[in-house]
Amino acid sequence: MNLDSVKEFLSEVSAFLQLHIPEFLEFFFVLVGLQLLYTAYRVLRQKDHPAKIGTALFWIFLGILFAGGKVVPAEVSGIILFGIGILTLLKQVKLGKVESNTAEEQEKYASKYGNKIFIPAILLAFTAVAIAQFTPLGGQVGIGAAAVISLMVAMILFKASPKLMLSQSDRMVQQVGSVGILPQLLAALGVLFTAAGVGDVISDLISGFVPEGNQLIGVIAYVLGMVIFTMIMGNAFAAFTVITAGIGIPFVIAQGADPVIAGALAMTAGFSGTLMTPMAANFNALPAALLEMKNPNGVIKAQTPMALILIVIHIALMYFWAF
Amino acid sequence: MEWIRLIGIVIIVIGFVLKLDTIAVVLIAALVTGLVSGISFMEILAILGEAFVNNRLVTLFFLTLPMIGLSEHFGLKSQATNLIKKMKSLTSGRMLTLYQFIRELAAFFSIRVQGQTQFVRPIVDPMVQAASKLKYDHVEEEDVEILKAKSAASENIGNFFAQNTFIASSGTLLIAGTMESLGYDISPVAVAQASIPIALIALALAATNNYLLDKRLDRKYGKRNHSKKEGSK
C-alpha cells in the first residue's frame, strides 16, 4: 500500500467524521437526557421525599428537552421550559436523600489509591484536548467522548459496579441541582434579548459616547460593561449574554477581534467584577461569615486592588491579543 | 420608548437582589422583555424553546458528573486535603500562593470543590494563621483579619480565573454557546486555551501580592521568634 492511498483513506475518514459531528453531539445529549431521567426515577422511588412529584417532573421535563430536543417542536419546548419555571417558583424542586459514603470511608480509600485517584480527572482533560487537537471531531464531541472514556477508566480503576456508577451520577446531578441548568437558561435568555433588540438598545446607548471604529475604546467599553453589569447582577454569566450582544459584537468583534479571545477575556473581566460586589454573596459574604471576620465586606476590601489591576490587564490583553 | 426593552435587566436585578427563584426570574424577564418588544406569546415560547435546546452544549458538563462522583466516592477530596496538609513550614504569603496554585490546578482538572467551606475554613486559613503565629509569636488583630480575607481571596481568584481553562466548565461552554447563537462558530477547547494566560497572570499577581504581604509582616513584627511589637497602634 503506498502512502498516497493511506492519505486518501485518512482524509475520507476525516470528512466522514466531520459530516457526522451533529449526530455524535446528539448522541451525547441523549445520554445526558437519560442521566436526568434516571435521577427522576430515583426521586420517584424514594419514600419520604419532601416534594416527590414536583422534583421528579422537573427532571423528567429536562430529560425530555435533552433527549428529545431535536424532535420536540420549539413551542412545546418553550411550554416545558415554563413548566420547569413554575415548578421552581412554587418550590416544588428539592434535593432528596442521596447515597453518599462517610468521610472515614473516603479517607480509607484515599490511603488505598493515593494519587492514582486523580487519574480519571486528569484523563478527562487530556483526552478532550487530544480529540480536539488531533481528530476532525472538534472540541464539543471531544468533551462528550472524554467524559465517557474517563468514566470507563474510573470504573475499571476503582472496580466500581454499574449500580454504584448510577447512584453517584444521581448524587452529583441532584447536588448540582436546578442551578446547573442556569448557564444554559441564561444563554437562551441572551437569544431572546437579541431577538427583542435589547442588544441594539444597549449598543445605541453606548454609541452615544463611544465613537465607532476605535478599537481601544470598544475594548474598554466591553470590559467595563462586563465589570459593571456583573457587579449589578452579581452574576458574570447573566452579564455575558447581554453585554456580548450589545457591546462585544458591534464594538469589538465586528471590528476584527478574534471572538474566541475577546469572549474568553470578557467573561473573566466579569469575574473581576464578582470580586468587588456584595451581590456575589456566596463568594464574598459567605467566607467573611465562615471565617468569623469583623467586617462583612472585608473579603471585598482585600480583593478590590487586585480586581482593579486585573481590569486594566484585561483591557490591555484584549486590545493587543485579540486584534 | 426604546428603553422599555431593558426592563428584563431590571427584573433580573430585582429578582437577584430579593433572592427570588432564579430560574423563574430569568423566564419572567424573558417573557416581559419579549412582550414589551412586540413579540407574541407563542413566538416567545418558540424562541426560548429552540434557543434552550440549541444551547444544550452549555450543560454537556453533566456527562462528566458520574466520573467525578465516583472519584469523590473513592477519596478524591480526602487525597486533595492530604496533599495540602503535607505543605508545612511555609510563610503565610507562600501558603496563600501555594493554595491558589493548587486551586487553579484543580480548576483545570475540573475537580469541583466548594473551596470556601471545604478548604479555606478548615485548612487554608488555620495554616496561614499558624504560619504567621509560629514566625512572629504575636500577630495583631487587624493582621489576623487581613490574613483571613486573603485566604478567602486566594480561593476566589484561583477559582474564577482558572475555571475557564477546563474545557467543559459551564463558563467556557456558555462563551462558545453564546458566540454560536450570535453567529460565530467557535470551539470550547479554543476558549479554554485562550483562558490560560489570564489564569497565569492572576497567579503571578497574587504571588507578588503575597510576597509583599510577607515582607510587610517581616518589617512590622521582625524576623523569626522576635516578639517585638513595634509599629503597633
Coordinates of C-alpha atoms in Angstrom, one line a residue:
Chain A
M1 CA 0.0 0.0 0.0
N2 CA 1.5 3.3 -0.9
L3 CA 1.5 6.5 1.1
D4 CA -0.9 8.4 -1.1
S5 CA -3.7 5.9 -0.8
V6 CA -3.3 5.9 3.0
K7 CA -3.5 9.7 3.0
E8 CA -6.6 9.5 0.8
F9 CA -8.2 7.0 3.1
L10 CA -7.5 9.2 6.1
S11 CA -8.9 12.2 4.5
E12 CA -12.1 10.3 3.6
V13 CA -12.4 9.1 7.2
S14 CA -11.9 12.7 8.4
A15 CA -14.5 14.0 6.1
F16 CA -16.9 11.3 7.2
L17 CA -16.4 12.1 10.9
Q18 CA -16.8 15.8 10.3
L19 CA -20.0 15.3 8.5
H20 CA -21.4 13.4 11.4
I21 CA -20.4 15.7 14.3
P22 CA -24.1 16.8 14.8
E23 CA -25.1 13.1 15.2
F24 CA -22.3 12.4 17.7
L25 CA -23.3 15.5 19.7
E26 CA -27.0 14.4 19.6
F27 CA -25.9 11.1 21.0
F28 CA -24.2 12.7 24.0
F29 CA -27.3 14.9 24.6
V30 CA -29.5 11.8 24.6
L31 CA -27.0 10.3 27.2
V32 CA -27.4 13.4 29.4
G33 CA -31.2 13.1 28.9
L34 CA -31.1 9.5 30.1
Q35 CA -28.9 10.6 33.1
L36 CA -31.6 13.2 34.1
L37 CA -34.5 10.7 33.6
Y38 CA -32.6 8.2 35.8
T39 CA -32.5 10.9 38.6
A40 CA -36.3 11.4 38.1
Y41 CA -36.7 7.6 38.5
R42 CA -34.6 7.6 41.7
V43 CA -36.7 10.5 43.1
L44 CA -39.9 8.7 42.4
R45 CA -38.7 5.6 44.1
Q46 CA -37.7 7.4 47.3
K47 CA -40.2 7.0 50.1
D48 CA -40.1 10.2 52.1
H49 CA -39.1 12.8 49.5
P50 CA -40.3 16.3 50.6
A51 CA -41.5 17.2 47.1
K52 CA -41.5 14.0 45.2
I53 CA -43.9 14.7 42.3
G54 CA -42.6 18.2 41.5
T55 CA -38.9 17.2 41.7
A56 CA -39.5 14.2 39.5
L57 CA -41.4 16.3 37.0
F58 CA -38.5 18.8 36.9
W59 CA -36.0 16.1 36.0
I60 CA -38.4 14.5 33.5
F61 CA -39.1 17.8 31.7
L62 CA -35.3 18.4 31.5
G63 CA -34.7 14.9 30.4
I64 CA -37.2 15.3 27.6
L65 CA -35.6 18.5 26.4
F66 CA -32.2 16.9 26.4
A67 CA -33.0 13.5 24.9
G68 CA -35.8 14.6 22.6
G69 CA -34.9 18.3 22.0
K70 CA -34.3 17.7 18.3
V71 CA -37.8 16.2 17.6
V72 CA -39.9 18.2 20.0
P73 CA -41.5 21.2 18.3
A74 CA -40.0 24.5 19.5
E75 CA -43.2 25.8 21.0
V76 CA -43.6 22.6 23.1
S77 CA -40.0 23.0 24.3
G78 CA -41.0 26.6 25.4
I79 CA -44.0 25.3 27.3
I80 CA -41.9 22.6 29.0
L81 CA -39.4 25.3 29.9
F82 CA -42.1 27.4 31.6
G83 CA -43.3 24.3 33.3
I84 CA -39.9 24.0 34.8
G85 CA -40.0 27.7 35.9
I86 CA -43.4 27.2 37.6
L87 CA -42.1 24.1 39.5
T88 CA -39.1 26.0 40.8
L89 CA -41.2 29.1 41.6
L90 CA -43.6 27.1 43.7
K91 CA -40.6 25.5 45.5
Q92 CA -41.5 22.0 44.3
V93 CA -38.0 21.1 43.3
K94 CA -36.0 19.8 46.3
L95 CA -32.9 17.8 47.0
G96 CA -33.9 14.4 48.3
K97 CA -31.7 11.9 50.1
V98 CA -28.7 10.9 48.1
E99 CA -26.5 8.0 48.8
S100 CA -23.1 9.1 49.9
N101 CA -20.4 7.3 51.9
T102 CA -18.8 8.7 55.0
A103 CA -15.7 10.8 55.3
E104 CA -14.0 8.0 57.1
E105 CA -14.6 5.6 54.2
Q106 CA -13.3 8.2 51.8
E107 CA -10.1 8.5 53.9
K108 CA -9.6 4.8 53.8
Y109 CA -10.0 4.7 50.0
A110 CA -7.7 7.7 49.7
S111 CA -4.9 5.9 51.5
K112 CA -5.5 2.9 49.3
Y113 CA -5.4 4.7 46.0
G114 CA -3.1 7.6 46.8
N115 CA -2.5 9.9 43.9
K116 CA -4.0 7.3 41.5
I117 CA -7.3 8.8 42.5
F118 CA -6.6 11.8 40.2
I119 CA -6.1 9.6 37.0
P120 CA -9.7 9.8 35.7
A121 CA -10.0 13.6 36.2
I122 CA -6.6 14.2 34.5
L123 CA -7.5 11.8 31.7
L124 CA -10.8 13.7 31.1
A125 CA -8.9 17.0 30.4
F126 CA -6.2 15.4 28.3
T127 CA -8.5 13.2 26.2
A128 CA -10.8 16.1 25.4
V129 CA -7.9 18.3 24.3
A130 CA -6.3 15.5 22.3
I131 CA -9.5 14.7 20.5
A132 CA -10.0 18.4 19.7
Q133 CA -6.4 18.9 18.5
F134 CA -5.7 15.6 16.7
T135 CA -9.0 14.5 15.3
P136 CA -11.5 16.2 13.0
L137 CA -14.2 15.8 15.6
G138 CA -13.7 19.1 17.4
G139 CA -13.9 20.3 20.9
Q140 CA -17.5 19.7 21.6
V141 CA -17.5 16.0 20.7
G142 CA -14.1 15.8 22.5
I143 CA -15.8 16.7 25.8
G144 CA -18.5 14.1 25.4
A145 CA -16.2 11.4 24.3
A146 CA -13.6 12.2 27.0
A147 CA -16.4 12.1 29.7
V148 CA -17.4 8.6 28.6
I149 CA -13.8 7.3 28.3
S150 CA -12.7 8.7 31.7
L151 CA -15.8 7.2 33.3
M152 CA -14.9 3.8 31.9
V153 CA -11.4 4.1 33.2
A154 CA -12.7 5.2 36.6
M155 CA -15.0 2.2 36.8
I156 CA -12.1 -0.2 35.9
L157 CA -9.6 1.5 38.2
F158 CA -12.0 1.5 41.2
K159 CA -13.6 -1.8 40.3
A160 CA -16.9 0.1 40.6
S161 CA -20.2 -1.6 39.7
P162 CA -22.6 0.0 37.2
K163 CA -25.0 0.3 40.1
L164 CA -22.5 2.4 42.1
M165 CA -21.8 4.5 39.0
L166 CA -25.6 5.2 38.6
S167 CA -26.0 6.1 42.2
Q168 CA -23.0 8.5 42.0
S169 CA -24.4 10.1 38.8
D170 CA -27.7 10.6 40.7
R171 CA -25.9 12.1 43.7
M172 CA -24.0 14.6 41.6
V173 CA -27.0 15.5 39.4
Q174 CA -29.1 16.2 42.5
Q175 CA -26.3 18.1 44.2
V176 CA -25.7 20.3 41.2
G177 CA -29.5 20.6 41.0
S178 CA -31.5 23.2 39.3
V179 CA -28.6 25.7 39.5
G180 CA -26.8 23.5 36.9
I181 CA -29.1 24.5 34.1
L182 CA -28.9 28.2 34.8
P183 CA -26.0 28.9 32.4
Q184 CA -28.0 27.2 29.6
L185 CA -31.1 29.2 30.5
L186 CA -29.1 32.4 30.5
A187 CA -27.8 31.5 27.0
A188 CA -31.4 31.1 25.9
L189 CA -32.3 34.5 27.5
G190 CA -29.5 36.0 25.6
V191 CA -31.0 34.8 22.3
L192 CA -34.4 36.2 23.2
F193 CA -32.9 39.5 24.3
T194 CA -31.2 39.7 20.9
A195 CA -34.4 38.9 19.1
A196 CA -36.2 41.6 21.1
G197 CA -33.5 44.1 20.3
V198 CA -32.1 44.6 23.8
G199 CA -28.5 44.4 22.5
D200 CA -29.4 47.1 20.0
V201 CA -30.7 49.4 22.7
I202 CA -27.5 49.0 24.8
S203 CA -25.3 49.4 21.8
D204 CA -27.2 52.6 20.9
L205 CA -26.8 53.8 24.4
I206 CA -23.0 53.1 24.4
S207 CA -22.5 54.5 20.9
G208 CA -23.8 57.8 22.3
F209 CA -20.4 58.3 23.9
V210 CA -18.3 55.7 22.3
P211 CA -17.2 56.6 18.7
E212 CA -17.4 53.5 16.5
G213 CA -14.3 52.4 14.7
N214 CA -12.0 52.9 17.7
Q215 CA -10.8 49.5 18.8
L216 CA -9.3 50.6 22.1
I217 CA -12.5 52.4 23.2
G218 CA -14.5 49.5 22.1
V219 CA -12.4 47.1 24.2
I220 CA -12.7 49.4 27.2
A221 CA -16.5 49.6 26.8
Y222 CA -16.7 45.8 26.6
V223 CA -14.5 45.1 29.6
L224 CA -16.1 47.8 31.8
G225 CA -19.6 46.8 30.6
M226 CA -18.9 43.3 31.8
V227 CA -17.5 44.5 35.1
I228 CA -20.3 46.9 35.9
F229 CA -23.1 44.6 34.8
T230 CA -21.6 41.7 36.8
M231 CA -21.4 44.0 39.9
I232 CA -25.1 44.9 39.4
M233 CA -26.4 41.4 38.7
G234 CA -23.9 39.6 40.9
N235 CA -23.5 37.0 38.1
A236 CA -21.0 37.2 35.2
F237 CA -22.9 34.6 33.2
A238 CA -26.0 36.7 33.0
A239 CA -24.0 39.8 32.1
F240 CA -22.1 38.0 29.4
T241 CA -25.1 37.2 27.2
V242 CA -26.4 40.7 27.3
I243 CA -23.1 42.7 27.1
T244 CA -21.6 40.5 24.4
A245 CA -24.7 41.1 22.1
G246 CA -24.9 44.8 23.0
I247 CA -21.2 45.8 23.2
G248 CA -18.9 42.9 22.4
I249 CA -20.1 42.1 18.9
P250 CA -20.7 45.6 17.5
F251 CA -17.7 47.5 19.1
V252 CA -15.1 44.8 19.4
I253 CA -15.7 41.6 17.3
A254 CA -17.2 43.4 14.3
Q255 CA -14.0 45.5 14.3
G256 CA -12.0 42.4 13.7
A257 CA -11.3 41.0 17.1
D258 CA -11.0 37.2 17.5
P259 CA -14.3 36.1 19.1
V260 CA -12.5 33.3 21.0
I261 CA -10.0 35.6 22.7
A262 CA -12.5 38.5 23.2
G263 CA -15.1 36.2 24.6
A264 CA -12.8 34.4 27.0
L265 CA -11.4 37.7 28.3
A266 CA -14.8 39.3 28.6
M267 CA -16.0 36.5 30.9
T268 CA -13.0 36.7 33.2
A269 CA -13.3 40.5 33.2
G270 CA -16.8 40.0 34.6
F271 CA -15.2 37.8 37.3
S272 CA -13.1 40.8 38.3
G273 CA -16.5 42.5 39.0
T274 CA -17.6 39.5 41.1
L275 CA -14.6 40.1 43.4
M276 CA -15.9 43.6 44.2
T277 CA -19.7 43.1 44.6
P278 CA -21.7 42.2 47.7
M279 CA -24.2 40.8 45.2
A280 CA -22.0 37.7 44.9
A281 CA -22.8 36.6 48.4
N282 CA -21.5 33.1 48.0
F283 CA -18.0 34.2 47.3
N284 CA -17.7 37.4 49.4
A285 CA -20.1 37.4 52.3
L286 CA -20.1 33.7 52.9
P287 CA -16.4 33.4 53.6
A288 CA -16.5 36.5 55.8
A289 CA -19.1 34.7 57.9
L290 CA -17.3 31.3 57.8
L291 CA -14.1 32.9 59.0
E292 CA -15.9 35.0 61.6
M293 CA -14.5 38.2 60.3
K294 CA -15.4 41.5 61.9
N295 CA -16.1 43.3 58.7
P296 CA -18.7 41.6 56.5
N297 CA -17.1 43.3 53.5
G298 CA -13.5 42.5 54.5
V299 CA -13.1 40.0 51.7
I300 CA -14.3 42.5 49.1
K301 CA -11.9 45.1 50.5
A302 CA -9.0 42.8 50.3
Q303 CA -9.8 41.7 46.7
T304 CA -10.6 45.2 45.2
P305 CA -7.0 46.3 44.5
M306 CA -6.3 43.0 42.7
A307 CA -9.6 43.3 40.8
L308 CA -8.7 46.8 39.6
I309 CA -5.3 45.7 38.4
L310 CA -6.9 42.8 36.6
I311 CA -9.4 45.0 34.8
V312 CA -6.5 47.1 33.4
I313 CA -4.7 43.9 32.3
H314 CA -7.9 42.6 30.6
I315 CA -8.2 45.8 28.6
A316 CA -4.5 45.7 27.5
L317 CA -4.6 41.9 26.8
M318 CA -7.8 42.1 24.7
Y319 CA -6.6 45.1 22.8
F320 CA -3.2 43.7 21.9
W321 CA -4.0 40.0 21.6
A322 CA -7.5 39.8 20.1
F323 CA -6.8 42.0 17.1
Chain B
M1 CA -39.6 54.3 24.2
E2 CA -36.7 52.0 23.2
W3 CA -35.6 52.0 26.9
I4 CA -38.6 49.8 27.9
R5 CA -36.8 46.9 26.3
L6 CA -34.3 47.0 29.1
I7 CA -37.0 46.1 31.6
G8 CA -35.8 42.4 31.6
I9 CA -32.4 43.5 33.1
V10 CA -34.3 45.5 35.8
I11 CA -36.4 42.4 36.5
I12 CA -33.2 40.2 36.8
V13 CA -31.5 42.7 39.1
I14 CA -34.6 43.0 41.4
G15 CA -35.1 39.2 41.4
F16 CA -31.4 38.6 42.2
V17 CA -31.4 41.2 45.0
L18 CA -34.6 39.8 46.6
K19 CA -33.1 36.3 46.1
L20 CA -36.3 35.1 44.3
D21 CA -36.1 31.8 42.5
T22 CA -33.5 32.3 39.8
I23 CA -35.0 30.1 37.0
A24 CA -38.4 31.7 37.4
V25 CA -36.9 35.3 37.4
V26 CA -34.9 34.6 34.2
L27 CA -38.1 33.2 32.5
I28 CA -40.2 36.1 33.6
A29 CA -37.5 38.6 32.4
A30 CA -37.6 36.8 29.0
L31 CA -41.4 36.8 28.8
V32 CA -41.8 40.5 29.8
T33 CA -39.0 41.7 27.5
G34 CA -40.5 39.7 24.6
L35 CA -44.0 41.1 25.2
V36 CA -42.9 44.8 25.5
S37 CA -40.9 44.4 22.3
G38 CA -43.9 43.2 20.4
I39 CA -43.2 39.5 20.2
S40 CA -46.3 37.3 20.5
F41 CA -46.5 34.8 23.4
M42 CA -46.4 31.8 21.0
E43 CA -43.3 33.3 19.4
I44 CA -41.6 33.8 22.7
L45 CA -42.3 30.2 23.6
A46 CA -40.8 29.1 20.3
I47 CA -37.7 31.3 20.5
L48 CA -37.0 30.3 24.1
G49 CA -37.7 26.6 23.5
E50 CA -35.5 26.5 20.4
A51 CA -32.7 28.5 22.0
F52 CA -32.7 26.3 25.1
V53 CA -32.4 23.1 23.0
N54 CA -29.8 24.7 20.7
N55 CA -27.7 25.6 23.8
R56 CA -27.7 22.1 25.3
L57 CA -23.9 22.2 24.7
V58 CA -23.7 24.5 27.8
T59 CA -24.9 21.7 30.0
L60 CA -22.7 19.0 28.4
F61 CA -20.7 19.0 31.6
F62 CA -23.4 16.9 33.3
L63 CA -21.8 14.0 31.3
T64 CA -18.6 14.4 33.4
L65 CA -20.5 14.1 36.7
P66 CA -20.6 10.3 37.1
M67 CA -16.8 10.1 36.8
I68 CA -16.3 12.9 39.3
G69 CA -18.9 11.3 41.6
L70 CA -17.0 8.0 41.5
S71 CA -13.7 9.7 42.2
E72 CA -15.2 11.5 45.2
H73 CA -16.6 8.3 46.5
F74 CA -13.2 6.7 46.4
G75 CA -11.5 9.6 48.2
L76 CA -10.7 12.4 45.7
K77 CA -11.3 15.2 48.2
S78 CA -9.5 13.4 51.1
Q79 CA -6.5 12.9 48.9
A80 CA -6.5 16.6 47.8
T81 CA -6.7 17.5 51.5
N82 CA -3.8 15.2 52.3
L83 CA -1.6 16.9 49.7
I84 CA -2.3 20.3 51.2
K85 CA -1.7 19.1 54.8
K86 CA 1.8 18.0 53.8
M87 CA 2.8 21.5 53.0
K88 CA 4.1 22.6 56.4
S89 CA 6.7 25.2 57.5
L90 CA 5.7 27.8 55.0
T91 CA 5.2 31.5 55.5
S92 CA 1.7 32.9 55.4
G93 CA 2.2 34.5 52.0
R94 CA 3.8 31.4 50.4
M95 CA 1.0 29.3 51.8
L96 CA -1.6 31.6 50.2
T97 CA 0.2 31.5 46.8
L98 CA 0.6 27.7 47.0
Y99 CA -3.1 27.3 47.8
Q100 CA -4.1 29.5 44.9
F101 CA -1.8 27.4 42.6
I102 CA -3.4 24.2 43.8
R103 CA -6.8 25.8 43.4
E104 CA -6.0 26.7 39.8
L105 CA -4.7 23.3 39.0
A106 CA -7.8 21.7 40.5
A107 CA -10.0 24.0 38.3
F108 CA -8.0 23.0 35.2
F109 CA -8.7 19.3 36.0
S110 CA -12.4 20.1 36.8
I111 CA -12.1 19.0 40.4
R112 CA -15.3 20.5 41.7
V113 CA -14.9 22.0 45.1
Q114 CA -16.8 24.5 47.3
G115 CA -13.4 25.8 48.3
Q116 CA -14.6 28.3 50.9
T117 CA -16.3 25.7 53.0
Q118 CA -14.2 22.7 52.2
F119 CA -10.7 24.1 52.2
V120 CA -10.5 27.7 53.3
R121 CA -12.3 27.5 56.6
P122 CA -11.0 24.1 57.8
I123 CA -7.5 24.0 56.3
V124 CA -6.1 27.1 54.5
D125 CA -6.9 29.8 57.0
P126 CA -5.7 27.8 60.0
M127 CA -2.4 27.0 58.2
V128 CA -1.9 30.6 57.1
Q129 CA -2.6 31.9 60.6
A130 CA -0.4 29.2 62.2
A131 CA 2.5 30.1 59.9
S132 CA 2.4 33.8 61.0
K133 CA 2.0 33.0 64.7
L134 CA 4.8 30.5 64.6
K135 CA 7.1 33.1 62.9
Y136 CA 6.2 36.2 64.9
D137 CA 4.8 34.9 68.2
H138 CA 2.2 37.6 68.3
V139 CA 0.1 39.0 65.4
E140 CA -2.2 41.9 65.9
E141 CA -6.0 41.5 65.3
E142 CA -6.0 43.7 62.2
D143 CA -3.4 41.5 60.5
V144 CA -5.3 38.3 61.5
E145 CA -8.3 39.8 59.8
I146 CA -6.2 40.6 56.7
L147 CA -4.9 37.1 56.6
K148 CA -8.4 35.7 56.8
A149 CA -9.6 37.9 53.9
K150 CA -6.5 36.9 51.9
S151 CA -7.3 33.2 52.4
A152 CA -10.8 33.7 51.0
A153 CA -9.4 35.9 48.2
S154 CA -6.9 33.2 47.1
E155 CA -9.8 30.7 46.8
N156 CA -11.9 33.2 44.8
I157 CA -9.2 34.4 42.5
G158 CA -7.9 30.8 41.9
N159 CA -11.4 29.6 41.2
F160 CA -12.6 32.4 39.0
F161 CA -9.6 33.0 36.8
A162 CA -8.7 29.3 36.2
Q163 CA -12.2 27.7 35.9
N164 CA -12.5 28.5 32.2
T165 CA -9.2 26.7 31.4
F166 CA -11.2 23.5 31.9
I167 CA -12.7 22.6 28.5
A168 CA -16.1 21.6 29.9
S169 CA -16.6 24.3 32.5
S170 CA -20.0 25.9 32.2
G171 CA -18.4 29.3 31.7
T172 CA -16.4 28.0 28.7
L173 CA -19.4 26.3 27.2
L174 CA -21.5 29.4 27.7
I175 CA -19.0 31.5 25.9
A176 CA -18.9 29.1 23.0
G177 CA -22.7 28.7 23.0
T178 CA -23.4 32.5 23.1
M179 CA -21.0 33.2 20.3
E180 CA -22.6 30.4 18.3
S181 CA -26.1 32.0 18.9
L182 CA -24.7 35.3 17.7
G183 CA -23.3 33.8 14.5
Y184 CA -19.6 33.0 15.4
D185 CA -18.9 29.3 15.5
I186 CA -16.1 28.8 18.0
S187 CA -14.8 25.7 19.8
P188 CA -14.9 25.4 23.6
V189 CA -11.3 24.0 23.5
A190 CA -10.1 27.2 21.9
V191 CA -11.8 29.2 24.5
A192 CA -10.2 27.1 27.3
Q193 CA -6.8 27.7 25.7
A194 CA -7.4 31.4 25.4
S195 CA -8.3 31.5 29.1
I196 CA -4.8 30.2 30.2
P197 CA -2.9 33.5 30.0
I198 CA -5.2 35.3 32.4
A199 CA -5.1 32.3 34.8
L200 CA -1.3 32.6 34.9
I201 CA -1.3 36.3 35.2
A202 CA -3.8 36.1 38.1
L203 CA -1.4 33.6 39.8
A204 CA 1.7 35.8 39.2
L205 CA -0.1 38.9 40.6
A206 CA -1.3 37.1 43.7
A207 CA 2.2 35.7 44.2
T208 CA 3.7 39.2 44.1
N209 CA 1.0 40.5 46.4
N210 CA 1.5 37.7 48.9
Y211 CA 5.3 38.2 48.7
L212 CA 4.8 41.8 49.6
L213 CA 2.5 40.8 52.5
D214 CA 5.3 38.6 53.9
K215 CA 7.7 41.5 53.6
R216 CA 5.3 43.8 55.3
L217 CA 4.7 41.4 58.2
D218 CA 8.5 40.9 58.5
R219 CA 9.0 44.6 58.8
K220 CA 6.2 45.0 61.3
Y221 CA 7.0 42.1 63.6
G222 CA 10.7 41.5 63.0
K223 CA 12.2 38.2 62.0
R224 CA 11.7 34.8 63.4
N225 CA 10.7 34.5 67.0
H226 CA 11.3 38.1 68.0
S227 CA 8.3 39.2 70.0
K228 CA 9.0 42.9 69.3
K229 CA 5.7 44.8 69.0
E230 CA 7.0 47.8 67.1
G231 CA 4.6 49.7 64.8
S232 CA 1.6 48.8 66.8
K233 CA -1.1 51.3 67.1

